[in-house]
Amino acid sequence: MTMNQGRIYQCGTVLQPPRSNHKSFTITLREYLCKNNNFKEPAWTRRIGSGKISVDGRVVTDPDFSLSPGSKVAYHRSPWNEPVIRVIDGSDDDEDVDDPHVLRVIYKDEYLMAVHKPSGFPTMPSQTYFEYSVLNVLRNSQQTFLAPPQPVHRLGVGTSGVVLIATSLEARRRLTASIRNRSVRKIYRALVQGADILSEMRIDCPIGPVPFPIGGGTIYAACPVVEGDEYGSNNNQRVKVSKPSKGTQAKPALSMVRVIQRNRETNTAIVEVEIPTGRPHQIRIHMAYVGHPLVGDPLYRKGGIPDCRKQLFPKRSKQDEDIDTDDDDDDDDDDDDGGGKSACGIMGNNVGNSTVGDMIRRVPLPRDCGYSLHAYQITIDHPTPEGNSMTFTAKPPRNLMG
């Protein structure tokens, strides 16, 4: 573990309520933070008193300080410990691919890199981790690049496998365009429930935000609207197909599934999933939607909907009390900033939770791991005028070998 430099979270800009007099409207700092963010009043009062809140760049220690429309509020979090990860050049055969503290470089030239991200390691900085992320580990390395390294797609914290990194501005532009145009081929492996799963399936179900009790009020899930017919390869058994209705925030999502191995004793199967689209948590949602959730996934249950029931999870340390959330998305190709929520607005979701020894009872979050999902292979056209086709493969963990 190593101490980072701390972080500043933007808690928003004070807005004038409709039909109010601009000159007469005020709200106290404590009222604003409690109204727009998820910590309880004593927690915000303590943070204000300790000088961790600023208004328009100036530290304010009075909880009753009056804010006016346009005031910008920020929370200055003290430095905290993060895990250390090593960057290693070489093939997956050099060392244990399951090592959670190794980021392995599969391929590198002056335009791009392909890295093998371990499970539990975030692609982008989040509330939980900042320097401990693919983005900042590469940017803080001693390597020289044409431009700061930038992941062009994201894998969820619990997902391992190939991540593409642009190391030049032109490569970033071309790779981003390729992903948005769906000209990148992405194949995953996953361990799912049910050895009776069809040998091949085409899953076509929109994905979009649905109500959720914490973390901003919504979460991505299956959003079937108009159902039709699609066929698998086993005796023409039917697979659900649906399209989003007009006016909804759901987006089309397609997954092509093929069984690699079945285990009748454990009633599980290893599947290979190709996703022409890249929606948040798409594979977790789609496999649950057709009745075969990922083994160990605490969030998505059959039907592709979130499980809002409270479950037991390891209690987080005191230093993590500020960041009990996750805005990291599995293979999110969309240029989405999280729906416009402020950084503080998705922190501190401990309200109503209970503790049992070293465990805490709460609803599951997207960042909760336990499932096996691996970005196995990705094929792209190299981001140069020649555009040669290239395929990068990350060796799967032992339980997904097949």
Coordinates of C-alpha atoms in Angstrom, one line a residue:
M1 CA 0.0 0.0 0.0
T2 CA 1.1 3.6 -0.6
M3 CA -0.3 7.0 0.3
N4 CA -1.8 9.0 -2.5
Q5 CA -2.1 12.8 -2.7
G6 CA -5.7 13.1 -1.7
R7 CA -8.4 14.3 -4.0
I8 CA -10.9 17.1 -4.6
Y9 CA -14.5 16.2 -5.3
Q10 CA -16.7 18.8 -6.9
C11 CA -20.0 18.9 -5.0
G12 CA -21.9 21.1 -7.4
T13 CA -22.9 24.7 -8.1
V14 CA -25.7 26.3 -6.1
L15 CA -28.7 26.8 -8.4
Q16 CA -31.4 29.4 -8.0
P17 CA -34.8 27.7 -7.3
P18 CA -37.5 28.5 -9.9
R19 CA -39.5 31.7 -9.2
S20 CA -37.3 32.8 -6.4
N21 CA -35.8 36.2 -6.0
H22 CA -32.1 36.0 -6.9
K23 CA -31.1 38.6 -4.3
S24 CA -33.1 37.1 -1.4
F25 CA -32.3 33.4 -2.0
T26 CA -29.7 31.8 0.3
I27 CA -29.0 28.4 1.7
T28 CA -26.5 27.4 4.3
L29 CA -23.4 25.3 3.4
R30 CA -24.6 22.4 5.7
E31 CA -28.1 22.5 4.2
Y32 CA -26.8 22.4 0.7
L33 CA -24.5 19.5 1.3
C34 CA -27.1 17.5 3.2
K35 CA -29.7 18.2 0.5
N36 CA -27.6 17.4 -2.6
N37 CA -25.2 14.7 -1.3
N38 CA -25.6 11.5 0.6
F39 CA -23.7 12.0 3.9
K40 CA -25.7 12.5 7.1
E41 CA -25.7 16.0 8.7
P42 CA -23.1 15.1 11.5
A43 CA -20.7 13.8 8.9
W44 CA -20.9 17.0 6.8
T45 CA -20.7 19.2 9.9
R46 CA -17.5 17.4 11.0
R47 CA -15.9 17.8 7.5
I48 CA -16.8 21.5 7.4
G49 CA -15.4 22.1 10.8
S50 CA -12.1 20.3 9.9
G51 CA -11.6 22.6 6.9
K52 CA -12.3 20.1 4.2
I53 CA -14.9 22.1 2.4
S54 CA -14.3 25.1 0.1
V55 CA -16.6 27.6 -1.5
D56 CA -15.4 29.3 -4.6
G57 CA -11.9 28.1 -3.8
R58 CA -11.8 29.4 -0.2
V59 CA -12.0 27.1 2.8
V60 CA -15.1 27.6 4.9
T61 CA -15.4 26.2 8.5
D62 CA -18.8 27.6 9.4
P63 CA -21.6 25.1 8.7
D64 CA -24.1 28.0 8.6
F65 CA -22.2 30.0 6.0
S66 CA -24.7 31.4 3.5
L67 CA -24.4 30.3 -0.1
S68 CA -25.7 32.3 -3.1
P69 CA -26.7 31.1 -6.5
G70 CA -23.6 30.3 -8.5
S71 CA -21.4 29.3 -5.5
K72 CA -19.2 26.3 -6.2
V73 CA -18.7 23.8 -3.4
A74 CA -15.9 21.3 -3.2
Y75 CA -14.8 18.6 -0.7
H76 CA -11.1 18.2 -0.2
R77 CA -10.4 14.5 0.8
S78 CA -7.3 13.8 2.8
P79 CA -4.7 11.4 1.3
W80 CA -5.5 7.7 1.8
N81 CA -3.7 4.4 1.1
E82 CA -4.1 2.6 -2.2
P83 CA -2.6 -0.7 -3.4
V84 CA 0.5 -0.7 -5.5
I85 CA 0.6 -2.3 -9.0
R86 CA 3.5 -3.2 -11.2
V87 CA 3.6 -2.6 -15.0
I88 CA 5.3 -5.5 -16.7
D89 CA 6.2 -5.9 -20.4
G90 CA 5.8 -9.4 -21.7
S91 CA 3.4 -12.2 -22.7
D92 CA 0.8 -13.7 -20.3
D93 CA 3.0 -16.8 -20.1
D94 CA 5.8 -15.0 -18.2
E95 CA 4.1 -15.0 -14.8
D96 CA 0.8 -15.8 -13.1
V97 CA -2.0 -14.1 -15.0
D98 CA -4.2 -14.1 -11.9
D99 CA -1.8 -11.8 -10.0
P100 CA -4.0 -8.8 -8.9
H101 CA -1.0 -6.5 -8.6
V102 CA 0.4 -6.8 -12.1
L103 CA -0.7 -4.8 -15.2
R104 CA 0.8 -6.7 -18.1
V105 CA 1.6 -4.9 -21.4
I106 CA 0.6 -7.3 -24.2
Y107 CA 1.5 -5.1 -27.1
K108 CA 3.0 -1.6 -27.5
D109 CA 4.0 0.7 -30.3
E110 CA 4.2 4.5 -30.6
Y111 CA 0.4 4.7 -31.3
L112 CA -1.2 2.3 -28.9
M113 CA -0.9 -0.3 -26.2
A114 CA -2.9 -3.4 -25.3
V115 CA -2.7 -4.2 -21.6
H116 CA -4.0 -7.1 -19.5
K117 CA -6.0 -5.7 -16.6
P118 CA -6.4 -7.9 -13.5
S119 CA -9.8 -8.3 -11.8
G120 CA -10.2 -5.8 -8.9
F121 CA -8.2 -3.1 -10.7
P122 CA -10.2 -0.1 -12.1
T123 CA -9.7 1.2 -15.6
M124 CA -10.4 4.8 -14.7
P125 CA -10.1 6.8 -11.4
S126 CA -13.1 6.4 -9.2
Q127 CA -14.3 7.4 -5.7
T128 CA -12.5 4.3 -4.3
Y129 CA -9.3 4.5 -6.2
F130 CA -7.5 7.4 -7.9
E131 CA -3.8 6.6 -8.5
Y132 CA -4.6 2.9 -8.4
S133 CA -6.2 2.8 -11.9
V134 CA -5.0 1.8 -15.4
L135 CA -5.1 5.5 -16.5
N136 CA -2.9 6.9 -13.7
V137 CA -0.6 3.9 -13.3
L138 CA 0.4 4.3 -17.0
R139 CA 0.5 8.1 -16.9
N140 CA 2.7 8.0 -13.8
S141 CA 5.1 5.5 -15.3
Q142 CA 8.6 6.4 -16.6
Q143 CA 7.7 5.5 -20.2
T144 CA 7.6 8.2 -23.0
F145 CA 4.5 8.6 -25.2
L146 CA 3.4 10.8 -28.0
A147 CA 0.4 11.8 -25.8
P148 CA -0.7 10.9 -22.3
P149 CA -2.0 7.3 -22.3
Q150 CA -5.8 7.1 -22.5
P151 CA -8.0 4.0 -22.3
V152 CA -10.5 4.1 -25.2
H153 CA -12.9 1.8 -23.5
R154 CA -13.5 0.7 -19.9
L155 CA -13.8 -2.6 -18.1
G156 CA -15.6 -2.9 -14.8
V157 CA -13.5 -3.3 -11.6
G158 CA -14.4 -7.0 -11.4
T159 CA -13.6 -7.7 -15.1
S160 CA -10.2 -8.8 -16.2
G161 CA -8.6 -8.8 -19.7
V162 CA -7.7 -6.7 -22.6
V163 CA -7.9 -2.9 -22.5
L164 CA -6.8 -0.7 -25.4
I165 CA -4.8 2.4 -24.7
A166 CA -4.2 5.2 -27.1
T167 CA -0.8 6.8 -26.8
S168 CA -1.2 9.4 -29.5
L169 CA -3.9 11.9 -30.2
E170 CA -4.6 10.6 -33.7
A171 CA -4.7 7.0 -32.4
R172 CA -7.2 8.0 -29.8
R173 CA -9.4 9.7 -32.4
R174 CA -9.3 6.7 -34.8
L175 CA -9.8 4.1 -32.1
T176 CA -12.7 6.0 -30.5
A177 CA -14.3 6.3 -33.9
S178 CA -13.9 2.6 -34.5
I179 CA -15.5 1.7 -31.2
R180 CA -18.4 4.0 -31.8
N181 CA -18.9 2.6 -35.3
R182 CA -19.0 -0.9 -33.9
S183 CA -16.0 -2.0 -36.1
V184 CA -14.1 -3.4 -33.2
R185 CA -14.7 -7.1 -32.4
K186 CA -14.8 -7.9 -28.6
I187 CA -15.0 -11.4 -27.2
Y188 CA -15.4 -12.2 -23.5
R189 CA -15.5 -15.3 -21.3
A190 CA -17.8 -15.7 -18.3
L191 CA -18.8 -18.4 -15.8
V192 CA -22.6 -18.6 -15.7
Q193 CA -25.3 -20.5 -13.8
G194 CA -27.0 -23.4 -15.5
A195 CA -25.4 -26.2 -17.4
D196 CA -28.6 -26.5 -19.5
I197 CA -27.8 -23.3 -21.3
L198 CA -28.3 -23.3 -25.1
S199 CA -25.2 -24.0 -27.0
E200 CA -25.6 -20.8 -28.9
M201 CA -27.8 -17.7 -28.3
R202 CA -28.4 -14.3 -29.7
I203 CA -29.5 -12.0 -27.0
D204 CA -31.1 -8.7 -28.2
C205 CA -32.4 -6.7 -25.3
P206 CA -32.1 -2.9 -24.7
I207 CA -30.2 -1.7 -21.6
G208 CA -31.0 1.5 -19.8
P209 CA -31.4 3.2 -16.4
V210 CA -34.0 1.8 -13.9
P211 CA -34.8 3.0 -10.4
F212 CA -32.3 1.9 -7.7
P213 CA -32.3 2.9 -4.0
I214 CA -28.8 4.4 -3.8
G215 CA -26.0 5.8 -5.9
G216 CA -27.9 8.5 -7.6
G217 CA -31.3 6.8 -7.8
T218 CA -30.8 4.7 -11.0
I219 CA -28.7 1.8 -12.3
Y220 CA -28.4 0.1 -15.7
A221 CA -30.5 -3.0 -16.3
A222 CA -32.5 -4.9 -18.9
C223 CA -35.3 -2.8 -20.4
P224 CA -37.4 -5.1 -22.7
V225 CA -40.4 -3.4 -24.2
V226 CA -41.6 -5.1 -27.3
E227 CA -40.9 -8.8 -27.3
G228 CA -40.4 -11.0 -30.5
D229 CA -38.8 -14.2 -31.4
E230 CA -35.2 -15.3 -32.0
Y231 CA -33.8 -18.8 -32.2
G232 CA -30.9 -20.6 -30.6
S233 CA -29.2 -23.7 -32.0
N234 CA -30.7 -26.3 -29.8
N235 CA -34.0 -27.5 -31.4
N236 CA -34.9 -24.0 -32.3
Q237 CA -35.7 -23.0 -28.7
R238 CA -36.8 -19.4 -28.4
V239 CA -34.6 -16.6 -27.0
K240 CA -36.0 -13.3 -26.0
V241 CA -35.7 -10.3 -28.3
S242 CA -36.9 -6.8 -27.7
K243 CA -36.5 -3.2 -28.8
P244 CA -36.6 0.0 -26.8
S245 CA -39.7 2.1 -27.1
K246 CA -39.5 5.7 -28.3
G247 CA -38.7 8.3 -25.7
T248 CA -36.9 5.9 -23.3
Q249 CA -33.2 6.3 -22.3
A250 CA -32.6 2.6 -23.0
K251 CA -30.3 1.8 -25.9
P252 CA -30.2 -1.3 -28.1
A253 CA -27.8 -4.0 -27.0
L254 CA -26.8 -7.3 -28.7
S255 CA -24.8 -10.2 -27.3
M256 CA -23.8 -13.4 -29.2
V257 CA -23.2 -16.3 -26.8
R258 CA -21.5 -19.7 -27.4
V259 CA -20.9 -22.4 -24.8
I260 CA -17.3 -23.4 -24.3
Q261 CA -17.7 -26.0 -21.5
R262 CA -20.5 -27.3 -19.2
N263 CA -20.1 -28.7 -15.7
R264 CA -23.1 -30.8 -14.7
E265 CA -21.8 -31.3 -11.1
T266 CA -21.7 -27.6 -10.3
N267 CA -24.5 -26.7 -12.7
T268 CA -22.4 -24.0 -14.4
A269 CA -21.0 -23.3 -17.9
I270 CA -18.2 -21.3 -19.4
V271 CA -19.5 -19.2 -22.2
E272 CA -17.8 -17.0 -24.8
V273 CA -19.7 -13.8 -25.5
E274 CA -19.2 -11.4 -28.5
I275 CA -20.7 -8.0 -28.0
P276 CA -21.2 -5.8 -31.1
T277 CA -22.5 -3.1 -28.7
G278 CA -20.9 -2.0 -25.5
R279 CA -23.4 -1.0 -22.9
P280 CA -22.7 -0.7 -19.2
H281 CA -22.6 -4.1 -17.6
Q282 CA -24.0 -5.6 -20.8
I283 CA -22.8 -9.2 -20.3
R284 CA -23.9 -9.4 -16.7
I285 CA -27.3 -8.0 -17.6
H286 CA -27.9 -10.1 -20.7
M287 CA -26.9 -13.4 -19.2
A288 CA -29.1 -12.7 -16.2
Y289 CA -31.9 -11.6 -18.6
V290 CA -32.0 -15.1 -20.3
G291 CA -31.9 -16.9 -16.9
H292 CA -28.2 -17.6 -16.6
P293 CA -26.6 -14.9 -14.3
L294 CA -22.9 -14.9 -13.8
V295 CA -21.9 -17.1 -10.9
G296 CA -21.1 -15.0 -7.9
D297 CA -22.7 -11.8 -9.3
P298 CA -24.4 -10.1 -6.3
L299 CA -26.1 -7.4 -8.3
Y300 CA -28.0 -8.8 -11.3
R301 CA -30.5 -11.6 -10.9
K302 CA -32.7 -13.5 -13.4
G303 CA -34.5 -11.2 -15.7
G304 CA -31.5 -8.8 -15.9
I305 CA -32.8 -6.6 -13.1
P306 CA -30.8 -5.4 -10.0
D307 CA -31.2 -7.2 -6.7
C308 CA -32.3 -4.5 -4.3
R309 CA -32.3 -6.8 -1.3
K310 CA -29.6 -6.2 1.4
Q311 CA -26.8 -8.7 1.5
L312 CA -23.7 -9.2 3.6
F313 CA -20.4 -7.7 2.3
P314 CA -17.0 -7.1 4.0
K315 CA -17.1 -3.9 6.0
R316 CA -15.0 -1.2 4.5
S317 CA -12.3 0.6 6.4
K318 CA -12.9 4.0 8.0
Q319 CA -10.9 5.7 5.3
D320 CA -13.3 4.4 2.7
E321 CA -16.4 5.8 4.3
D322 CA -16.5 8.7 1.8
I323 CA -16.6 6.6 -1.3
D324 CA -19.0 3.8 -0.9
T325 CA -20.1 3.8 -4.5
D326 CA -18.9 2.9 -8.0
D327 CA -19.4 4.6 -11.3
D328 CA -17.2 2.2 -13.3
D329 CA -18.9 0.5 -16.2
D330 CA -18.2 -2.8 -17.9
D331 CA -17.1 -2.2 -21.4
D332 CA -18.9 1.2 -21.6
D333 CA -18.3 2.5 -25.1
D334 CA -20.6 5.5 -24.6
D335 CA -19.2 8.9 -24.1
D336 CA -21.1 9.2 -20.8
D337 CA -20.0 11.2 -17.7
G338 CA -22.3 9.3 -15.4
G339 CA -25.5 11.2 -16.0
G340 CA -24.5 14.6 -14.8
K341 CA -24.3 13.6 -11.1
S342 CA -21.8 15.6 -9.0
A343 CA -18.8 13.7 -7.6
C344 CA -20.1 14.2 -4.0
G345 CA -23.6 13.3 -5.0
I346 CA -22.8 9.6 -5.4
M347 CA -20.7 9.2 -2.2
G348 CA -21.5 7.9 1.2
N349 CA -24.3 5.4 0.6
N350 CA -24.3 3.9 4.1
V351 CA -27.7 5.2 5.1
G352 CA -29.9 2.4 6.6
N353 CA -27.1 -0.2 6.6
S354 CA -26.4 -2.5 9.5
T355 CA -23.3 -4.2 10.6
V356 CA -22.7 -7.9 11.6
G357 CA -19.2 -8.3 13.0
D358 CA -16.8 -7.6 10.2
M359 CA -19.6 -7.6 7.7
I360 CA -22.1 -4.9 6.6
R361 CA -25.6 -5.6 5.4
R362 CA -26.4 -3.4 2.4
V363 CA -27.7 -3.5 -1.2
P364 CA -25.1 -4.6 -3.8
L365 CA -23.3 -2.1 -6.0
P366 CA -21.8 -2.4 -9.5
R367 CA -18.3 -2.4 -8.0
D368 CA -19.0 -5.5 -5.9
C369 CA -17.0 -8.3 -7.4
G370 CA -17.3 -12.1 -6.9
Y371 CA -18.1 -13.0 -10.5
S372 CA -15.8 -14.3 -13.3
L373 CA -15.8 -12.1 -16.4
H374 CA -12.8 -11.8 -18.7
A375 CA -12.2 -9.6 -21.8
Y376 CA -10.6 -12.4 -23.8
Q377 CA -9.9 -11.0 -27.2
I378 CA -10.2 -7.8 -29.2
T379 CA -9.7 -7.2 -32.9
I380 CA -9.1 -3.7 -34.4
D381 CA -7.7 -2.0 -37.4
H382 CA -4.5 -0.4 -36.4
P383 CA -5.0 3.4 -35.9
T384 CA -2.7 4.4 -38.8
P385 CA -3.5 5.1 -42.5
E386 CA -2.5 1.5 -43.4
G387 CA -5.1 0.2 -40.9
N388 CA -3.8 -3.4 -40.6
S389 CA -6.0 -5.8 -38.7
M390 CA -4.7 -6.7 -35.3
T391 CA -6.0 -9.2 -32.6
F392 CA -5.0 -9.0 -29.0
T393 CA -5.6 -11.9 -26.6
A394 CA -5.4 -12.0 -22.8
K395 CA -5.0 -15.4 -21.3
P396 CA -8.1 -16.1 -19.1
P397 CA -7.9 -17.0 -15.4
R398 CA -7.9 -20.7 -14.6
N399 CA -11.6 -21.1 -14.0
L400 CA -12.4 -19.7 -17.5
M401 CA -9.8 -21.8 -19.4
G402 CA -12.4 -24.2 -20.8

